[in-house]
Tab-separated table of C-alpha atoms and ligand atoms in Angstrom:
chain	number	residue	atom	x	y	z
C	1	MET	CA	4.835	5.237	-25.822
C	2	ALA	CA	4.648	2.451	-23.211
C	3	ARG	CA	1.122	1.637	-22.030
C	4	VAL	CA	0.395	0.762	-18.424
C	5	LEU	CA	-2.732	-0.411	-16.604
C	6	VAL	CA	-2.956	0.597	-12.936
C	7	THR	CA	-5.727	-1.132	-10.993
C	8	GLY	CA	-6.789	0.689	-7.857
C	9	GLY	CA	-5.492	3.750	-9.671
C	10	ALA	CA	-7.896	6.108	-7.886
C	11	GLY	CA	-6.665	4.972	-4.472
C	12	PHE	CA	-3.916	6.445	-2.344
C	13	LEU	CA	-0.917	4.556	-3.713
C	14	GLY	CA	-2.435	3.858	-7.132
C	15	SER	CA	-3.016	7.541	-7.823
C	16	HIS	CA	0.574	8.408	-6.925
C	17	LEU	CA	1.706	5.710	-9.342
C	18	CYS	CA	-0.531	7.160	-12.082
C	19	ASP	CA	1.085	10.560	-11.463
C	20	ARG	CA	4.537	9.076	-11.727
C	21	PHE	CA	3.801	7.193	-14.950
C	22	ILE	CA	2.257	10.294	-16.547
C	23	ALA	CA	5.274	12.372	-15.490
C	24	ASP	CA	7.571	9.728	-17.002
C	25	GLY	CA	5.736	9.819	-20.362
C	26	TYR	CA	3.678	6.606	-20.225
C	27	GLU	CA	0.132	6.158	-21.461
C	28	VAL	CA	-1.867	5.331	-18.336
C	29	ILE	CA	-5.089	3.363	-18.079
C	30	CYS	CA	-6.472	3.702	-14.589
C	31	MET	CA	-9.069	1.197	-13.384
C	32	ASP	CA	-10.967	1.450	-10.102
C	33	ASN	CA	-14.453	0.622	-8.846
C	34	LEU	CA	-14.223	3.496	-6.347
C	35	ILE	CA	-15.286	1.493	-3.276
C	36	THR	CA	-12.342	2.918	-1.391
C	37	GLY	CA	-10.706	4.971	-4.153
C	38	ASP	CA	-11.750	8.536	-4.881
C	39	LEU	CA	-11.964	10.383	-8.202
C	40	ARG	CA	-10.581	13.481	-6.491
C	41	ASN	CA	-7.219	11.677	-6.355
C	42	ILE	CA	-6.995	11.600	-10.139
C	43	GLU	CA	-9.205	14.458	-11.343
C	44	HIS	CA	-6.130	16.536	-12.232
C	45	LEU	CA	-5.153	13.760	-14.680
C	46	PHE	CA	-8.399	13.751	-16.661
C	47	LYS	CA	-7.212	16.591	-18.876
C	48	LYS	CA	-4.088	14.663	-19.885
C	49	GLU	CA	-4.276	13.106	-23.322
C	50	ASN	CA	-2.395	9.975	-22.283
C	51	PHE	CA	-4.668	9.221	-19.308
C	52	SER	CA	-7.941	7.302	-19.265
C	53	PHE	CA	-10.158	5.968	-16.520
C	54	TYR	CA	-12.381	2.888	-16.392
C	55	ASN	CA	-14.831	2.424	-13.514
C	56	HIS	CA	-14.611	-1.344	-13.217
C	57	ASP	CA	-14.393	-4.062	-10.563
C	58	VAL	CA	-11.388	-6.205	-11.519
C	59	SER	CA	-12.862	-9.190	-9.677
C	60	LYS	CA	-15.004	-9.455	-12.813
C	61	PHE	CA	-13.523	-10.229	-16.248
C	62	VAL	CA	-11.152	-7.459	-17.318
C	63	HIS	CA	-10.849	-6.353	-20.903
C	64	VAL	CA	-8.541	-3.607	-22.148
C	65	PRO	CA	-8.252	-2.995	-25.894
C	66	GLY	CA	-4.802	-2.603	-27.449
C	67	LYS	CA	-1.343	-3.447	-26.199
C	68	LEU	CA	-0.307	-3.329	-22.560
C	69	ASP	CA	3.351	-3.218	-21.630
C	70	PHE	CA	2.829	-3.189	-17.872
C	71	ILE	CA	0.072	-4.038	-15.421
C	72	LEU	CA	0.235	-2.894	-11.797
C	73	HIS	CA	-2.394	-4.547	-9.620
C	74	PHE	CA	-3.036	-2.193	-6.714
C	75	ALA	CA	-6.795	-2.625	-6.324
C	76	SER	CA	-7.855	-3.712	-2.816
C	77	PRO	CA	-9.273	-2.241	0.349
C	78	ALA	CA	-6.068	-1.731	2.325
C	79	SER	CA	-6.985	-0.432	5.740
C	80	PRO	CA	-8.107	-2.826	8.489
C	81	ILE	CA	-11.475	-1.099	8.978
C	82	ASP	CA	-12.133	-1.173	5.227
C	83	TYR	CA	-11.387	-4.837	4.812
C	84	LEU	CA	-13.383	-5.678	7.929
C	85	LYS	CA	-16.347	-3.878	6.369
C	86	MET	CA	-15.778	-5.524	2.962
C	87	PRO	CA	-14.315	-8.961	3.695
C	88	ILE	CA	-15.705	-10.721	0.623
C	89	GLN	CA	-14.681	-7.991	-1.833
C	90	THR	CA	-11.213	-8.000	-0.250
C	91	LEU	CA	-10.882	-11.748	-0.741
C	92	LYS	CA	-12.220	-11.510	-4.278
C	93	VAL	CA	-9.996	-8.705	-5.510
C	94	GLY	CA	-6.875	-10.412	-4.173
C	95	SER	CA	-7.822	-13.794	-5.631
C	96	LEU	CA	-10.265	-13.541	-8.564
C	97	GLY	CA	-9.042	-10.048	-9.443
C	98	THR	CA	-5.441	-11.216	-9.467
C	99	HIS	CA	-6.371	-14.210	-11.612
C	100	ASN	CA	-8.129	-11.955	-14.141
C	101	LEU	CA	-5.132	-9.636	-14.342
C	102	LEU	CA	-2.669	-12.500	-14.688
C	103	GLY	CA	-4.803	-13.787	-17.554
C	104	LEU	CA	-4.780	-10.338	-19.125
C	105	ALA	CA	-0.992	-10.084	-18.686
C	106	LYS	CA	-0.549	-13.488	-20.329
C	107	GLU	CA	-2.757	-12.496	-23.248
C	108	LYS	CA	-1.005	-9.141	-23.732
C	109	LYS	CA	2.483	-10.421	-22.858
C	110	SER	CA	2.741	-7.673	-20.252
C	111	THR	CA	5.002	-7.492	-17.236
C	112	ILE	CA	2.742	-7.589	-14.178
C	113	LEU	CA	3.620	-6.124	-10.782
C	114	ILE	CA	1.361	-7.041	-7.904
C	115	ALA	CA	0.987	-5.118	-4.648
C	116	SER	CA	1.605	-7.524	-1.831
C	117	THR	CA	2.039	-6.514	1.764
C	118	SER	CA	3.915	-6.863	5.024
C	119	GLU	CA	0.660	-8.484	6.221
C	120	VAL	CA	1.833	-11.720	4.581
C	121	TYR	CA	4.152	-11.937	7.619
C	122	GLY	CA	1.136	-11.672	9.957
C	123	ASP	CA	2.100	-11.173	13.612
C	124	PRO	CA	5.746	-11.930	12.894
C	125	LEU	CA	7.850	-14.267	14.988
C	126	GLU	CA	10.974	-13.058	13.159
C	127	HIS	CA	12.125	-9.477	13.504
C	128	PRO	CA	12.873	-7.536	11.354
C	129	GLN	CA	11.061	-9.317	8.540
C	130	LYS	CA	13.166	-10.663	5.694
C	131	GLU	CA	11.597	-11.873	2.442
C	132	SER	CA	12.599	-15.434	3.354
C	133	TYR	CA	10.280	-15.427	6.403
C	134	TRP	CA	7.055	-17.395	5.806
C	135	GLY	CA	4.913	-15.498	8.249
C	136	ASN	CA	2.512	-16.122	11.107
C	137	VAL	CA	-1.018	-15.472	9.859
C	138	ASN	CA	-4.348	-16.470	11.375
C	139	PRO	CA	-6.342	-17.496	8.287
C	140	ILE	CA	-9.758	-17.186	9.962
C	141	GLY	CA	-9.154	-14.061	12.058
C	142	PRO	CA	-10.579	-10.685	11.008
C	143	ARG	CA	-7.390	-9.707	9.155
C	144	GLY	CA	-7.225	-13.089	7.412
C	145	VAL	CA	-9.401	-11.835	4.544
C	146	TYR	CA	-6.669	-9.426	3.512
C	147	ASP	CA	-3.624	-11.428	4.535
C	148	GLU	CA	-4.712	-14.679	2.922
C	149	ALA	CA	-5.934	-12.949	-0.244
C	150	LYS	CA	-2.481	-11.388	-0.588
C	151	ARG	CA	-0.741	-14.687	0.151
C	152	PHE	CA	-2.897	-16.400	-2.463
C	153	GLN	CA	-2.084	-13.518	-4.827
C	154	GLU	CA	1.636	-14.171	-4.426
C	155	ALA	CA	1.152	-17.933	-4.939
C	156	MET	CA	-0.990	-17.443	-8.048
C	157	THR	CA	1.409	-14.885	-9.516
C	158	MET	CA	4.379	-17.173	-8.911
C	159	ALA	CA	2.487	-20.069	-10.532
C	160	TYR	CA	1.889	-17.975	-13.672
C	161	HIS	CA	5.588	-17.189	-13.699
C	162	THR	CA	6.611	-20.814	-13.278
C	163	TYR	CA	4.072	-22.442	-15.580
C	164	HIS	CA	3.424	-19.757	-18.173
C	165	GLY	CA	6.736	-17.918	-18.049
C	166	LEU	CA	4.933	-14.674	-17.214
C	167	ASP	CA	7.190	-11.758	-16.315
C	168	ILE	CA	6.219	-10.876	-12.742
C	169	ARG	CA	7.171	-8.532	-9.905
C	170	ILE	CA	5.964	-8.853	-6.313
C	171	VAL	CA	6.347	-5.909	-3.956
C	172	ARG	CA	5.676	-6.390	-0.235
C	173	ILE	CA	4.613	-2.952	0.854
C	174	PHE	CA	5.101	-1.892	4.470
C	175	ASN	CA	2.961	0.869	6.066
C	176	THR	CA	3.082	3.764	3.639
C	177	TYR	CA	1.700	7.257	4.164
C	178	GLY	CA	1.350	10.561	2.406
C	179	PRO	CA	-1.109	12.976	0.830
C	180	ARG	CA	-4.410	11.425	-0.415
C	181	MET	CA	-4.775	8.985	2.447
C	182	ARG	CA	-8.451	9.040	3.316
C	183	VAL	CA	-8.909	10.966	6.529
C	184	ASP	CA	-11.472	8.417	7.765
C	185	ASP	CA	-9.722	5.251	6.578
C	186	GLY	CA	-9.062	4.284	10.201
C	187	ARG	CA	-5.336	3.822	9.826
C	188	VAL	CA	-3.165	5.241	12.511
C	189	ILE	CA	-1.660	8.166	10.570
C	190	PRO	CA	-4.912	9.745	9.311
C	191	ALA	CA	-6.595	8.934	12.642
C	192	PHE	CA	-3.936	10.580	14.815
C	193	PHE	CA	-3.479	13.636	12.584
C	194	SER	CA	-7.188	14.341	12.293
C	195	GLN	CA	-7.703	13.839	16.034
C	196	ALA	CA	-4.773	16.130	16.877
C	197	ILE	CA	-5.890	18.823	14.437
C	198	LYS	CA	-9.437	18.734	15.829
C	199	GLY	CA	-8.194	18.875	19.420
C	200	GLU	CA	-9.528	15.427	20.263
C	201	LYS	CA	-8.011	12.469	22.058
C	202	LEU	CA	-5.617	10.352	19.982
C	203	THR	CA	-6.987	6.797	20.125
C	204	ILE	CA	-4.118	4.457	20.985
C	205	PHE	CA	-5.141	0.822	20.630
C	206	GLY	CA	-3.697	-1.489	23.275
C	207	ASP	CA	-0.840	-0.176	25.431
C	208	GLY	CA	0.814	1.520	22.456
C	209	ASN	CA	3.945	-0.613	22.695
C	210	GLN	CA	3.257	-2.278	19.347
C	211	THR	CA	5.540	-1.000	16.599
C	212	ARG	CA	5.277	-0.015	12.957
C	213	SER	CA	7.770	1.392	10.432
C	214	PHE	CA	6.346	4.111	8.216
C	215	CYS	CA	7.466	4.816	4.656
C	216	TYR	CA	6.763	8.100	2.873
C	217	VAL	CA	4.816	7.647	-0.356
C	218	ASP	CA	7.452	9.165	-2.688
C	219	ASP	CA	9.986	6.625	-1.426
C	220	GLN	CA	7.489	3.804	-1.898
C	221	VAL	CA	6.711	4.872	-5.481
C	222	GLU	CA	10.418	5.101	-6.306
C	223	GLY	CA	10.968	1.581	-4.941
C	224	ILE	CA	8.071	0.219	-6.998
C	225	MET	CA	9.356	1.890	-10.189
C	226	ARG	CA	12.830	0.471	-9.645
C	227	LEU	CA	11.384	-2.991	-9.085
C	228	LEU	CA	9.250	-2.740	-12.218
C	229	LYS	CA	12.284	-1.829	-14.308
C	230	SER	CA	14.439	-4.558	-12.763
C	231	THR	CA	14.342	-8.202	-13.760
C	232	TYR	CA	13.785	-9.451	-10.208
C	233	THR	CA	10.868	-11.900	-9.987
C	234	LEU	CA	10.862	-12.881	-6.302
C	235	PRO	CA	9.040	-10.922	-3.578
C	236	ILE	CA	10.835	-7.849	-2.289
C	237	ASN	CA	10.151	-5.652	0.758
C	238	ILE	CA	9.748	-1.939	0.162
C	239	GLY	CA	9.469	-0.080	3.434
C	240	ASN	CA	11.305	2.226	5.773
C	241	PRO	CA	13.120	0.346	8.557
C	242	GLU	CA	12.762	3.279	11.026
C	243	GLU	CA	10.635	1.576	13.699
C	244	VAL	CA	8.517	3.389	16.267
C	245	THR	CA	6.043	2.380	18.949
C	246	ILE	CA	2.507	3.636	18.427
C	247	LYS	CA	2.738	5.490	21.739
C	248	GLU	CA	5.918	7.335	20.701
C	249	PHE	CA	4.304	8.028	17.364
C	250	ALA	CA	1.239	9.579	19.042
C	251	GLU	CA	3.556	11.856	20.981
C	252	GLU	CA	5.345	12.897	17.792
C	253	VAL	CA	2.013	13.773	16.166
C	254	LEU	CA	0.982	15.832	19.223
C	255	GLU	CA	4.313	17.659	19.031
C	256	ILE	CA	4.068	18.432	15.303
C	257	VAL	CA	0.452	19.581	15.429
C	258	GLY	CA	0.888	21.484	18.698
C	259	ASN	CA	-2.812	21.684	19.521
C	260	PRO	CA	-3.113	22.149	23.321
C	261	ASP	CA	-6.625	20.612	23.328
C	262	ALA	CA	-5.403	17.276	21.944
C	263	SER	CA	-4.397	14.444	24.272
C	264	ILE	CA	-4.168	10.641	24.359
C	265	SER	CA	-6.703	7.914	25.196
C	266	TYR	CA	-6.347	4.133	25.322
C	267	HIS	CA	-8.682	1.581	23.714
C	268	PRO	CA	-8.705	-2.211	23.298
C	269	LEU	CA	-6.230	-3.678	20.830
C	270	PRO	CA	-7.970	-5.099	17.729
C	271	ILE	CA	-7.794	-8.904	17.336
C	272	ASP	CA	-4.575	-10.182	15.701
C	273	ASP	CA	-3.028	-6.691	15.556
C	274	PRO	CA	0.662	-7.409	14.843
C	275	LEU	CA	2.867	-6.605	17.821
C	276	ARG	CA	5.794	-5.406	15.760
C	277	ARG	CA	6.685	-4.764	12.178
C	278	ARG	CA	9.883	-3.621	10.536
C	279	PRO	CA	11.155	-4.451	7.092
C	280	ASP	CA	14.573	-5.830	6.475
C	281	ALA	CA	15.146	-3.656	3.414
C	282	SER	CA	18.623	-4.918	2.581
C	283	LEU	CA	17.443	-6.889	-0.449
C	284	ALA	CA	15.911	-3.742	-1.987
C	285	LYS	CA	19.221	-1.978	-1.419
C	286	GLU	CA	21.195	-4.823	-2.982
C	287	VAL	CA	18.925	-5.551	-5.963
C	288	LEU	CA	17.387	-2.148	-6.692
C	289	ASP	CA	19.880	0.186	-5.028
C	290	TRP	CA	16.835	1.555	-3.224
C	291	GLU	CA	16.806	3.169	0.189
C	292	PRO	CA	14.210	5.475	1.711
C	293	GLN	CA	15.177	9.127	1.443
C	294	TYR	CA	12.643	10.644	3.842
C	295	THR	CA	13.092	10.439	7.598
C	296	ARG	CA	9.866	10.103	9.552
C	297	GLU	CA	10.263	13.694	10.723
C	298	GLU	CA	10.439	14.993	7.132
C	299	GLY	CA	7.605	12.798	5.908
C	300	MET	CA	5.375	13.700	8.841
C	301	LYS	CA	5.808	17.417	8.144
C	302	LYS	CA	4.747	16.894	4.553
C	303	VAL	CA	1.724	14.808	5.446
C	304	TYR	CA	0.728	17.263	8.161
C	305	ALA	CA	0.586	20.017	5.541
C	306	TYR	CA	-1.882	17.833	3.619
C	307	PHE	CA	-4.059	16.889	6.610
C	308	LYS	CA	-4.233	20.552	7.699
C	309	GLU	CA	-5.963	21.288	4.387
C	310	VAL	CA	-8.392	18.357	4.349
C	311	VAL	CA	-9.370	17.786	7.984
C	312	LYS	CA	-12.564	19.742	8.692
F	1	UDP	N1	-3.831	2.175	15.797
F	1	UDP	C1	-4.075	2.918	16.928
F	1	UDP	N2	-5.074	3.856	16.865
F	1	UDP	C2	-5.808	4.100	15.756
F	1	UDP	C3	-5.526	3.346	14.605
F	1	UDP	C4	-4.540	2.384	14.651
F	1	UDP	O1	-3.432	2.737	17.972
F	1	UDP	O2	-6.689	4.973	15.811
F	1	UDP	C5	-2.762	1.164	15.849
F	1	UDP	C6	-3.184	-0.218	15.358
F	1	UDP	O3	-3.751	-0.962	16.426
F	1	UDP	C7	-1.875	-0.783	14.887
F	1	UDP	C8	-1.099	0.437	14.386
F	1	UDP	O4	-1.730	1.566	14.966
F	1	UDP	O5	-1.164	-1.367	15.942
F	1	UDP	C9	-1.128	0.604	12.865
F	1	UDP	O6	-2.462	0.477	12.456
F	1	UDP	P1	-2.948	0.763	10.988
F	1	UDP	O7	-4.422	0.542	10.981
F	1	UDP	O8	-2.462	2.067	10.535
F	1	UDP	O9	-2.238	-0.312	10.063
F	1	UDP	P2	-1.739	-1.827	10.246
F	1	UDP	O10	-0.275	-1.685	10.267
F	1	UDP	O11	-2.264	-2.409	11.537
F	1	UDP	O12	-2.274	-2.503	9.059
């Protein structure tokens, strides 16, 4: 049985990956310090024989007994309000945490896949974003703690590949959504759904003309699994190229939820908020034969069913 370590395994994406590995017959070691993760995301896995959980901060030395075939490094605060609240931890988990896991992968001769991000492109001057684009990041702005940690993570991972021959995978994840997103994580999808369900005003930041491209979690997980099983060692975008303005998106949420008390309000745009974002996903199609299967309409219906249950 293949053994896999998932860091950040109690988080939104990490827990979906744990589910997928368990379903596919792997032995899963989930590691999380629970600063943004939540045990409720994985409690259904505790009864599985091939699942174990370590409460540990991977910015500190990481030890796992026994063999490890794969390591997936998904630990990090990932929402702008979280990494603004925890800037030092965010920098540490992307840098020191990555270094620890690369060391572990070298020791165990594991394949390591690291979760990078569309944020490495910053406020992009190229649109849509191809993997060859170097990005436009403000290193000392409020988002710099996340963006630069992830850029360092890519550089460090590539260096281990080049100098130690480590088998690496780098996924650049674009805005992904689905069940288990924290309702209060401040990101636009949980924010708008909970506001609409509660009959409040949807808080559009700026004029709402900024764009994002949202990928449903099942598609994201499938892309990550295909990358892991491939032999491709350069960064690859996994995201849904369907682009939408935040204003149009707010209107779609109002339509789906249909709460007559909900409406829209406008607020200042956070500093360095990227004006537009859309993956060029052609490399994922070419190398992994991966394409998103869910339209935004389908994905939104599924995530609405989840938020209806959890928003109080
Ligand atoms: N946003 C918004 N209202 C909110 C939360 C976010 O208008 O209540 C905007 C935010 O300014 C950004 C976009 O929605 O332009 C996506 O924000 P999110 O925090 O989800 O992720 P990002 O892609 O910025 O990391």
